XYZ file of C-alpha atoms in Angstrom:
562
model
C 2.545 -38.042 -12.690
C -0.007 -39.815 -10.489
C -2.512 -37.745 -8.436
C -1.114 -39.316 -5.254
C 2.354 -37.994 -6.113
C 1.011 -34.510 -6.746
C -0.916 -34.616 -3.467
C 2.272 -35.670 -1.654
C 4.256 -32.787 -3.197
C 1.654 -30.171 -2.266
C 1.198 -31.629 1.214
C 4.928 -31.817 1.915
C 5.462 -28.214 0.772
C 2.547 -26.892 2.854
C 3.857 -28.740 5.932
C 7.341 -27.308 5.326
C 5.867 -23.803 4.874
C 3.901 -24.218 8.111
C 7.005 -25.227 10.055
C 9.096 -22.347 8.691
C 6.211 -19.897 9.259
C 6.024 -20.899 12.931
C 9.755 -20.274 13.179
C 9.431 -16.881 11.445
C 6.525 -15.901 13.699
C 8.461 -16.877 16.839
C 11.379 -14.722 15.625
C 8.952 -11.872 14.712
C 9.955 -12.007 11.041
C 7.669 -11.376 8.020
C 5.900 -14.571 6.962
C 6.710 -13.830 3.314
C 10.329 -14.612 4.184
C 9.233 -18.075 5.389
C 7.325 -18.697 2.139
C 10.303 -17.693 -0.006
C 12.632 -19.852 2.080
C 10.206 -22.755 1.647
C 10.592 -22.399 -2.110
C 14.380 -22.386 -1.865
C 14.418 -25.521 0.323
C 11.734 -27.330 -1.712
C 13.251 -26.377 -5.078
C 15.571 -28.310 -7.340
C 18.703 -27.068 -5.564
C 17.838 -28.925 -2.335
C 14.842 -31.243 -1.720
C 13.387 -31.097 -5.261
C 9.769 -31.354 -4.053
C 8.359 -29.220 -6.891
C 8.631 -31.646 -9.801
C 5.043 -30.790 -10.865
C 6.145 -27.304 -11.866
C 3.207 -26.641 -14.205
C 0.646 -27.380 -11.484
C 2.437 -25.176 -8.974
C 2.708 -22.452 -11.609
C -1.051 -22.516 -12.210
C -1.811 -22.416 -8.468
C 0.507 -19.437 -8.020
C -1.201 -17.572 -10.872
C -4.554 -18.149 -9.172
C -3.082 -16.420 -6.118
C -1.990 -13.446 -8.233
C -5.469 -13.235 -9.778
C -7.173 -13.264 -6.386
C -4.786 -10.651 -4.991
C -5.353 -8.190 -7.832
C -9.086 -8.948 -7.762
C -9.237 -7.913 -4.093
C -7.128 -4.827 -4.849
C -9.696 -3.807 -7.467
C -12.545 -4.479 -5.017
C -11.025 -2.211 -2.397
C -9.582 0.459 -4.676
C -10.690 3.965 -3.686
C -11.003 5.633 -7.079
C -12.091 8.926 -5.568
C -8.797 9.017 -3.669
C -6.857 7.877 -6.732
C -8.303 10.696 -8.848
C -7.118 13.232 -6.280
C -3.495 12.140 -6.729
C -3.651 11.090 -10.392
C -1.174 13.700 -11.646
C 1.303 12.924 -8.874
C 1.034 9.181 -9.521
C 1.739 9.610 -13.223
C 4.714 11.917 -12.724
C 6.252 9.874 -9.902
C 5.684 6.596 -11.757
C 7.224 7.761 -15.032
C 10.046 9.620 -13.274
C 10.939 6.635 -11.085
C 10.970 4.168 -13.990
C 13.029 6.497 -16.192
C 15.688 7.293 -13.597
C 15.898 3.728 -12.243
C 16.187 2.274 -15.759
C 18.978 4.695 -16.667
C 20.827 3.936 -13.416
C 20.475 0.178 -13.984
C 21.617 0.546 -17.585
C 24.771 2.476 -16.641
C 25.562 0.049 -13.809
C 25.168 -2.860 -16.237
C 27.526 -1.225 -18.713
C 30.093 -0.563 -15.951
C 29.887 -4.252 -15.003
C 30.573 -5.277 -18.614
C 27.049 -6.103 -19.882
C 26.191 -5.729 -23.559
C 24.009 -2.712 -24.399
C 20.760 -4.652 -24.894
C 21.401 -6.766 -21.780
C 22.084 -3.679 -19.674
C 18.919 -1.992 -20.975
C 16.656 -4.965 -20.266
C 18.154 -5.559 -16.836
C 17.862 -1.839 -16.038
C 14.182 -1.785 -16.977
C 13.496 -5.079 -15.242
C 15.040 -3.907 -11.966
C 13.165 -0.576 -12.174
C 9.861 -2.438 -11.719
C 8.510 -3.254 -8.251
C 6.445 -6.213 -7.109
C 2.724 -5.507 -6.983
C 2.143 -8.838 -5.259
C 4.608 -8.290 -2.400
C 3.748 -4.646 -1.790
C -0.019 -4.977 -1.844
C 0.085 -8.056 0.393
C 2.141 -6.322 3.103
C 0.245 -3.016 2.871
C -3.033 -4.938 3.153
C -1.709 -6.760 6.230
C -0.801 -3.356 7.730
C -4.209 -1.905 6.719
C -2.464 0.899 4.816
C -3.806 0.487 1.276
C -6.163 3.439 1.684
C -3.626 5.761 3.303
C -2.036 8.548 1.279
C 1.231 6.662 0.746
C -0.749 3.466 0.089
C -2.735 5.107 -2.705
C 0.406 6.679 -4.141
C 2.123 3.289 -4.100
C -0.756 1.456 -5.794
C -0.942 4.184 -8.432
C 2.797 4.002 -9.159
C 2.516 0.200 -9.398
C -0.246 0.540 -11.995
C 1.981 2.872 -14.028
C 4.838 0.369 -13.743
C 2.595 -2.503 -14.862
C 1.496 -0.544 -17.931
C 5.128 0.217 -18.804
C 5.983 -3.469 -18.330
C 3.165 -4.471 -20.679
C 4.425 -2.025 -23.324
C 7.946 -3.467 -22.935
C 6.622 -7.014 -23.336
C 4.696 -5.954 -26.438
C 7.907 -4.443 -27.835
C 9.794 -7.708 -27.262
C 6.922 -9.669 -28.807
C 7.062 -7.454 -31.893
C 10.651 -8.537 -32.503
C 9.462 -12.076 -33.199
C 6.683 -11.162 -35.670
C 6.217 -9.387 -38.978
C 4.234 -6.596 -37.297
C 5.815 -3.337 -36.219
C 5.834 -2.236 -32.606
C 3.534 0.661 -33.519
C 0.936 -1.709 -34.968
C 1.022 -3.954 -31.901
C 0.800 -0.972 -29.552
C -2.164 0.531 -31.447
C -4.021 -2.778 -31.351
C -3.280 -3.175 -27.633
C -4.585 0.305 -26.770
C -7.723 -0.282 -28.837
C -8.369 -3.586 -27.077
C -7.671 -1.987 -23.710
C -10.106 0.861 -24.356
C -12.829 -1.557 -25.430
C -12.193 -3.788 -22.395
C -12.511 -0.850 -19.975
C -15.727 0.359 -21.669
C -17.295 -3.108 -21.607
C -16.365 -3.778 -17.969
C -17.566 -0.309 -16.946
C -20.920 -1.022 -18.621
C -21.104 -4.362 -16.796
C -20.309 -2.656 -13.489
C -23.006 0.003 -13.913
C -25.910 -1.941 -15.436
C -25.487 -5.715 -15.308
C -23.521 -6.644 -12.186
C -25.496 -4.786 -9.443
C -28.785 -6.727 -9.925
C -26.896 -10.020 -10.263
C -24.954 -9.349 -7.067
C -28.138 -8.396 -5.207
C -29.705 -11.716 -6.213
C -26.562 -13.719 -5.391
C -26.326 -12.035 -1.974
C -29.387 -14.006 -0.828
C -26.938 -16.857 -0.243
C -23.422 -16.321 1.073
C -22.172 -19.361 -0.846
C -23.745 -18.152 -4.080
C -22.239 -14.693 -3.603
C -18.754 -16.166 -3.125
C -19.136 -18.480 -6.119
C -20.355 -15.643 -8.345
C -17.444 -13.398 -7.299
C -14.899 -16.118 -8.091
C -16.617 -16.940 -11.384
C -16.685 -13.282 -12.416
C -12.983 -12.881 -11.535
C -11.973 -15.868 -13.683
C -14.312 -14.933 -16.535
C -13.009 -11.360 -16.834
C -9.359 -12.370 -16.316
C -9.610 -15.155 -18.922
C -11.357 -12.907 -21.452
C -8.675 -10.216 -21.196
C -5.920 -12.816 -21.312
C -7.363 -14.139 -24.580
C -7.411 -10.548 -25.831
C -3.654 -10.328 -25.279
C -3.465 -8.734 -21.827
C -2.034 -10.162 -18.650
C -4.283 -12.210 -16.426
C -3.515 -9.844 -13.540
C -4.858 -6.785 -15.371
C -8.066 -8.704 -16.090
C -8.488 -9.696 -12.442
C -7.837 -6.105 -11.337
C -10.481 -4.718 -13.708
C -12.911 -7.465 -12.624
C -12.540 -6.304 -9.023
C -12.982 -2.653 -9.976
C -16.224 -3.521 -11.800
C -17.606 -5.021 -8.570
C -16.234 -2.294 -6.278
C -19.275 -0.073 -6.785
C -21.805 -2.682 -5.647
C -23.427 -2.644 -2.211
C -21.875 -6.006 -1.268
C -18.275 -5.125 -2.115
C -17.053 -5.489 1.480
C -18.801 -8.838 1.945
C -17.207 -10.204 -1.233
C -13.810 -8.876 -0.167
C -14.038 -10.543 3.246
C -14.970 -13.928 1.755
C -12.360 -13.976 -1.022
C -9.516 -12.894 1.269
C -8.863 -16.332 2.795
C -8.728 -17.998 -0.633
C -6.362 -15.292 -1.818
C -3.979 -15.784 1.099
C -3.711 -19.550 0.570
C -2.933 -19.347 -3.153
C -0.514 -16.462 -2.556
C 1.503 -18.723 -0.277
C 1.961 -21.014 -3.286
C 3.021 -18.015 -5.398
C 5.785 -17.029 -2.976
C 6.953 -20.629 -2.684
C 7.181 -20.924 -6.490
C 9.091 -17.639 -6.529
C 11.628 -19.124 -4.116
C 12.117 -22.211 -6.305
C 13.496 -19.985 -9.087
C 16.670 -19.447 -7.081
C 19.463 -21.696 -8.408
C 21.970 -21.919 -5.555
C 24.654 -23.517 -7.718
C 24.918 -20.394 -9.896
C 25.237 -17.932 -7.006
C 29.011 -17.886 -6.285
C 29.964 -16.811 -9.814
C 27.540 -13.862 -9.948
C 27.672 -12.735 -6.312
C 29.273 -9.298 -7.058
C 26.561 -8.572 -9.648
C 23.838 -9.649 -7.202
C 25.118 -7.299 -4.500
C 25.599 -4.361 -6.899
C 22.107 -4.522 -8.425
C 20.461 -5.277 -5.048
C 22.002 -2.171 -3.501
C 20.855 -0.154 -6.512
C 17.251 -1.332 -6.104
C 17.190 -0.989 -2.301
C 18.698 2.503 -2.190
C 17.791 4.202 -5.461
C 14.032 3.614 -5.525
C 13.306 5.082 -2.054
C 15.580 8.087 -2.689
C 14.171 8.819 -6.158
C 10.551 8.537 -5.019
C 11.207 10.657 -1.924
C 12.719 13.455 -4.042
C 10.033 13.272 -6.746
C 7.181 13.392 -4.250
C 8.815 16.293 -2.413
C 9.129 18.228 -5.690
C 5.379 17.689 -6.146
C 4.694 19.135 -2.693
C 4.325 16.009 -0.542
C 5.927 15.737 2.869
C 9.266 13.840 3.004
C 7.623 11.294 5.274
C 5.057 10.481 2.572
C 7.897 10.144 0.074
C 9.804 7.771 2.358
C 6.767 5.617 3.135
C 5.986 5.387 -0.589
C 9.556 4.862 -1.780
C 10.441 2.243 0.826
C 7.624 0.020 -0.472
C 9.115 -0.023 -3.992
C 12.566 -1.362 -3.086
C 12.341 -4.832 -4.647
C 12.215 -6.598 -8.016
C 8.886 -7.289 -9.700
C 7.417 -10.544 -10.967
C 7.324 -8.758 -14.341
C 11.132 -8.615 -14.164
C 11.306 -12.424 -14.411
C 8.894 -12.428 -17.367
C 10.755 -9.625 -19.159
C 14.210 -11.187 -18.771
C 12.840 -14.663 -19.526
C 11.242 -13.515 -22.800
C 14.420 -11.686 -23.824
C 16.475 -14.809 -23.071
C 14.059 -17.015 -25.063
C 14.525 -14.753 -28.093
C 18.315 -14.832 -27.730
C 18.611 -11.133 -26.882
C 20.328 -11.735 -23.528
C 22.289 -14.544 -21.900
C 20.273 -17.152 -20.006
C 22.507 -16.548 -16.955
C 20.632 -13.264 -16.437
C 17.661 -15.343 -15.254
C 19.684 -16.562 -12.274
C 20.841 -13.006 -11.584
C 17.253 -11.730 -11.690
C 16.037 -14.506 -9.371
C 18.827 -13.845 -6.860
C 18.338 -10.071 -6.853
C 14.596 -10.651 -6.561
C 14.967 -12.958 -3.571
C 17.386 -10.640 -1.756
C 15.467 -7.399 -2.388
C 12.083 -8.959 -1.581
C 13.461 -10.276 1.711
C 14.999 -6.941 2.764
C 12.127 -4.787 1.477
C 9.670 -6.855 3.520
C 11.375 -5.429 6.592
C 11.493 -1.930 5.057
C 7.735 -1.965 4.498
C 6.856 -3.596 7.815
C 8.940 -1.166 9.879
C 8.768 1.869 7.556
C 7.385 4.214 10.234
C 10.056 3.218 12.736
C 12.838 3.471 10.133
C 11.713 6.971 9.148
C 12.807 8.202 12.577
C 16.374 7.205 11.647
C 16.087 8.558 8.093
C 14.470 11.824 9.100
C 17.636 13.727 10.120
C 18.892 13.338 6.540
C 15.588 14.650 5.104
C 14.918 17.437 7.604
C 16.152 20.076 5.158
C 13.260 19.081 2.872
C 10.598 19.708 5.501
C 8.373 22.784 5.119
C 8.851 24.355 8.577
C 10.236 27.672 7.363
C 7.240 28.176 5.106
C 4.877 26.947 7.784
C 5.959 29.561 10.312
C 4.774 32.286 7.911
C 1.421 30.543 7.440
C 0.506 30.274 11.135
C -2.040 32.864 12.199
C -1.138 35.382 14.902
C -3.747 33.910 17.244
C -3.830 30.168 17.811
C -7.229 28.730 16.795
C -9.487 27.231 19.437
C -9.673 23.898 17.566
C -7.145 21.866 15.594
C -8.279 19.033 13.325
C -5.342 16.806 12.438
C -5.991 14.866 9.226
C -8.889 15.398 6.847
C -9.200 12.018 5.135
C -11.976 9.488 5.796
C -12.882 10.097 9.486
C -11.603 13.679 9.408
C -13.664 14.557 6.363
C -16.773 13.264 8.130
C -16.042 15.221 11.304
C -15.194 18.519 9.556
C -18.838 19.726 9.154
C -19.412 19.200 12.893
C -16.286 21.239 13.659
C -17.537 24.042 11.412
C -20.940 23.958 13.139
C -19.293 24.818 16.484
C -18.729 28.377 15.169
C -15.255 28.474 16.708
C -11.940 29.307 15.061
C -10.273 26.143 13.774
C -7.379 24.979 11.615
C -6.950 21.740 9.698
C -3.457 20.219 9.490
C -2.776 17.569 6.836
C 0.312 16.374 4.957
C -1.519 15.816 1.677
C -0.709 19.013 -0.297
C -3.652 18.676 -2.676
C -6.055 18.113 0.227
C -4.748 21.310 1.844
C -5.255 23.233 -1.411
C -8.847 21.974 -1.739
C -9.624 23.028 1.819
C -8.173 26.479 1.198
C -10.271 26.834 -1.968
C -13.325 26.253 0.250
C -12.190 29.057 2.548
C -11.015 26.714 5.310
C -7.794 27.582 7.119
C -5.525 24.608 6.454
C -1.823 23.997 7.016
C 0.466 21.481 5.367
C 2.595 19.428 7.742
C 3.251 16.168 9.574
C 1.566 16.097 12.996
C 3.929 13.320 14.051
C 6.672 15.959 14.098
C 7.041 17.653 17.494
C 8.686 20.682 15.871
C 5.564 21.253 13.798
C 3.342 21.005 16.881
C 5.532 23.662 18.485
C 5.419 25.849 15.364
C 1.614 25.897 15.298
C 1.407 26.233 19.115
C -0.912 23.255 19.358
C -0.799 23.330 23.180
C -2.558 26.732 23.146
C -5.739 25.343 21.564
C -8.852 24.338 23.533
C -9.695 21.214 21.520
C -7.488 18.947 19.414
C -9.029 16.207 17.280
C -6.607 13.846 15.579
C -7.984 11.421 12.979
C -4.487 10.125 12.175
C -4.490 6.400 12.982
C -0.730 5.923 13.202
C 0.063 5.046 16.816
C 3.502 6.635 16.594
C 1.972 9.985 15.595
C -0.671 9.663 18.301
C 1.977 9.017 20.943
C 4.006 12.044 19.784
C 0.947 14.310 20.000
C -0.043 13.114 23.479
C 3.518 13.293 24.847
C 3.956 16.807 23.441
C 0.710 18.012 25.048
C 1.470 16.308 28.369
C 4.929 17.931 28.512
C 3.315 21.374 28.084
C 0.506 20.694 30.595
C -2.218 21.009 27.983
C -5.474 22.091 29.644
C -7.891 21.504 26.771
C -9.476 18.359 25.346
C -7.576 15.988 23.092
C -9.389 13.395 20.978
C -7.263 10.854 19.095
C -7.909 7.963 16.696
C -6.413 4.461 16.766
C -6.789 1.451 14.501
C -7.547 -1.191 17.114
C -9.443 -1.231 20.431
C -6.368 -2.572 22.238
C -4.488 0.645 21.380
C -7.154 2.774 23.053
C -5.919 1.868 26.535
C -2.431 3.114 25.658
C -3.883 6.378 24.348
C -6.019 6.921 27.458
C -3.017 6.264 29.688
C -1.032 8.850 27.708
C -3.651 11.527 28.383
C -6.348 11.290 25.702
C -9.809 12.471 26.805
C -11.515 10.276 24.235
C -10.335 7.730 21.667
C -12.056 7.040 18.355
C -11.844 3.450 17.134
C -13.234 3.601 13.552
C -14.087 -0.116 13.533
C -16.328 0.521 16.550
C -17.277 4.191 16.389
C -17.593 5.836 12.970
C -16.839 9.442 12.136
C -20.520 10.298 11.746
C -21.344 9.107 15.264
C -18.402 11.045 16.690
C -19.619 14.158 14.846
C -22.921 13.811 16.727
C -21.019 13.561 20.026
C -18.976 16.635 19.150
C -22.093 18.682 18.477
C -23.256 17.895 22.039
C -20.023 17.993 24.030
C -18.419 20.941 22.142
C -15.361 22.306 23.972
C -16.407 21.472 27.512
C -13.807 19.333 29.276
C -16.255 18.409 32.010
C -18.867 17.407 29.443
C -16.446 15.123 27.593
C -15.228 13.397 30.740
C -18.732 13.091 32.171
C -20.097 11.766 28.884
C -17.445 9.075 28.418
C -14.950 8.719 31.278
C -11.663 6.951 30.548
C -12.197 3.205 30.932
C -10.737 1.120 33.675
C -7.658 -0.870 32.778
C -8.638 -3.814 30.595
C -12.044 -2.314 29.820
C -11.163 -0.508 26.599
C -13.258 -2.616 24.266
C -16.546 -1.649 25.871
C -16.141 2.130 26.013
C -16.693 3.173 22.388
C -19.851 1.064 22.245
C -21.522 3.029 25.073
C -22.375 5.922 22.754
């Protein structure tokens, strides 16, 4: 094919994606839906604009590499270690139960045993690409449910790799045990080598490259491709290589600068990935398999959130954390297409299962995009069904007889930085967090900590939050912040309330709802607020004299006055 033809195909598809994205934005729909729809329209079933399938496939893989590279760059391994046991148990439990459910549903629908097993495993896997993209857009990758989700996805990817190795063993003279042993040996060596690079070799190179912004960007891209290509040659997926390449750079001083510069490249190539994903949908095959599509889609959309919610609750997490984690996993993974495709190529399953997988993938990805985007809002409707799982009865026994003078809501990131300043006030205080392991660590340090969701008005009543003199909330969810402020206003709270929001524009809403001061982490860090706290202490007059609520429209300037 001539270069001009390829240029026309890419240009036409990008223009189509732009048009559909404008329409999706005007209708307040997720842009991923527009990208997938672009693929359906541009694919062979309709306009047939993707004749250069190999080129589009390569471009989409570049997008996957960049996405996982940025995930590795921003991965908080300290936070991941804190929930490592929970991630492993939830990941293995979810895959096991979802695979069994998919297998039994396949058998009920008349699938052969091997077909039902492969489809069950394929539909138990969730899409790393979709989930991470939406969580990154919502700035929730480093939240508790974000870290749980990323951890579960890593477990799923490892299981998928083992499954692919097992299928590969069927076409060779080697046993599955031999292939697995070789893979683990290679994986161990790869991690050791990349860790050595990250500790000794990469930091000085990055410092030198940082003298030029262009050189820093070029080095980051080159390192991503070098590591991903090396691990792909060693028999691993390109995505795992890109992820490890990002992790190796995550400890350098210029990690955030690299992340900011690679992000735009990542987003462009990811658009191609979603478009290619949409082209896999063969509309002509849909009518004959529609009942199967609906049955497996409902299984994926309902089972994964419920299973994850129950597993996380068993491990001590709040039902809200379980819902926010489980609702992100309600779609089919890109590994599902690879797994079913390889099984079909080896004659283990019918080729028609590829169309079924593509259709279920398209439907679940579309619906789960809404689940993830509006997960906090949807939890308010789900909560009545999960209320029996909430720890209020236990909490009432944990509350001290006398309400503390200070409540600190949330002890992650900003809260952890503020905690020493709260202790220095020499006043009685209690920390409230819905991360069970964080609560246990605080208690081991002799700090009075309670486990609960501060976005729950019943919990605020249980702990008698309105009786305190100072409340500091480092929870950035605006829904939780609104609940706290409305609860305190309804009970004519006479103390000081300090809340945290993600964006400066939200500060005006918080001030109007009764906040005495609003922390915007992008403007005012936790350390600076700790200094303010040491001066203002519990004095209402001091807080309001130090930083009065801004005039309407003047929110952006207030945090910068300190």
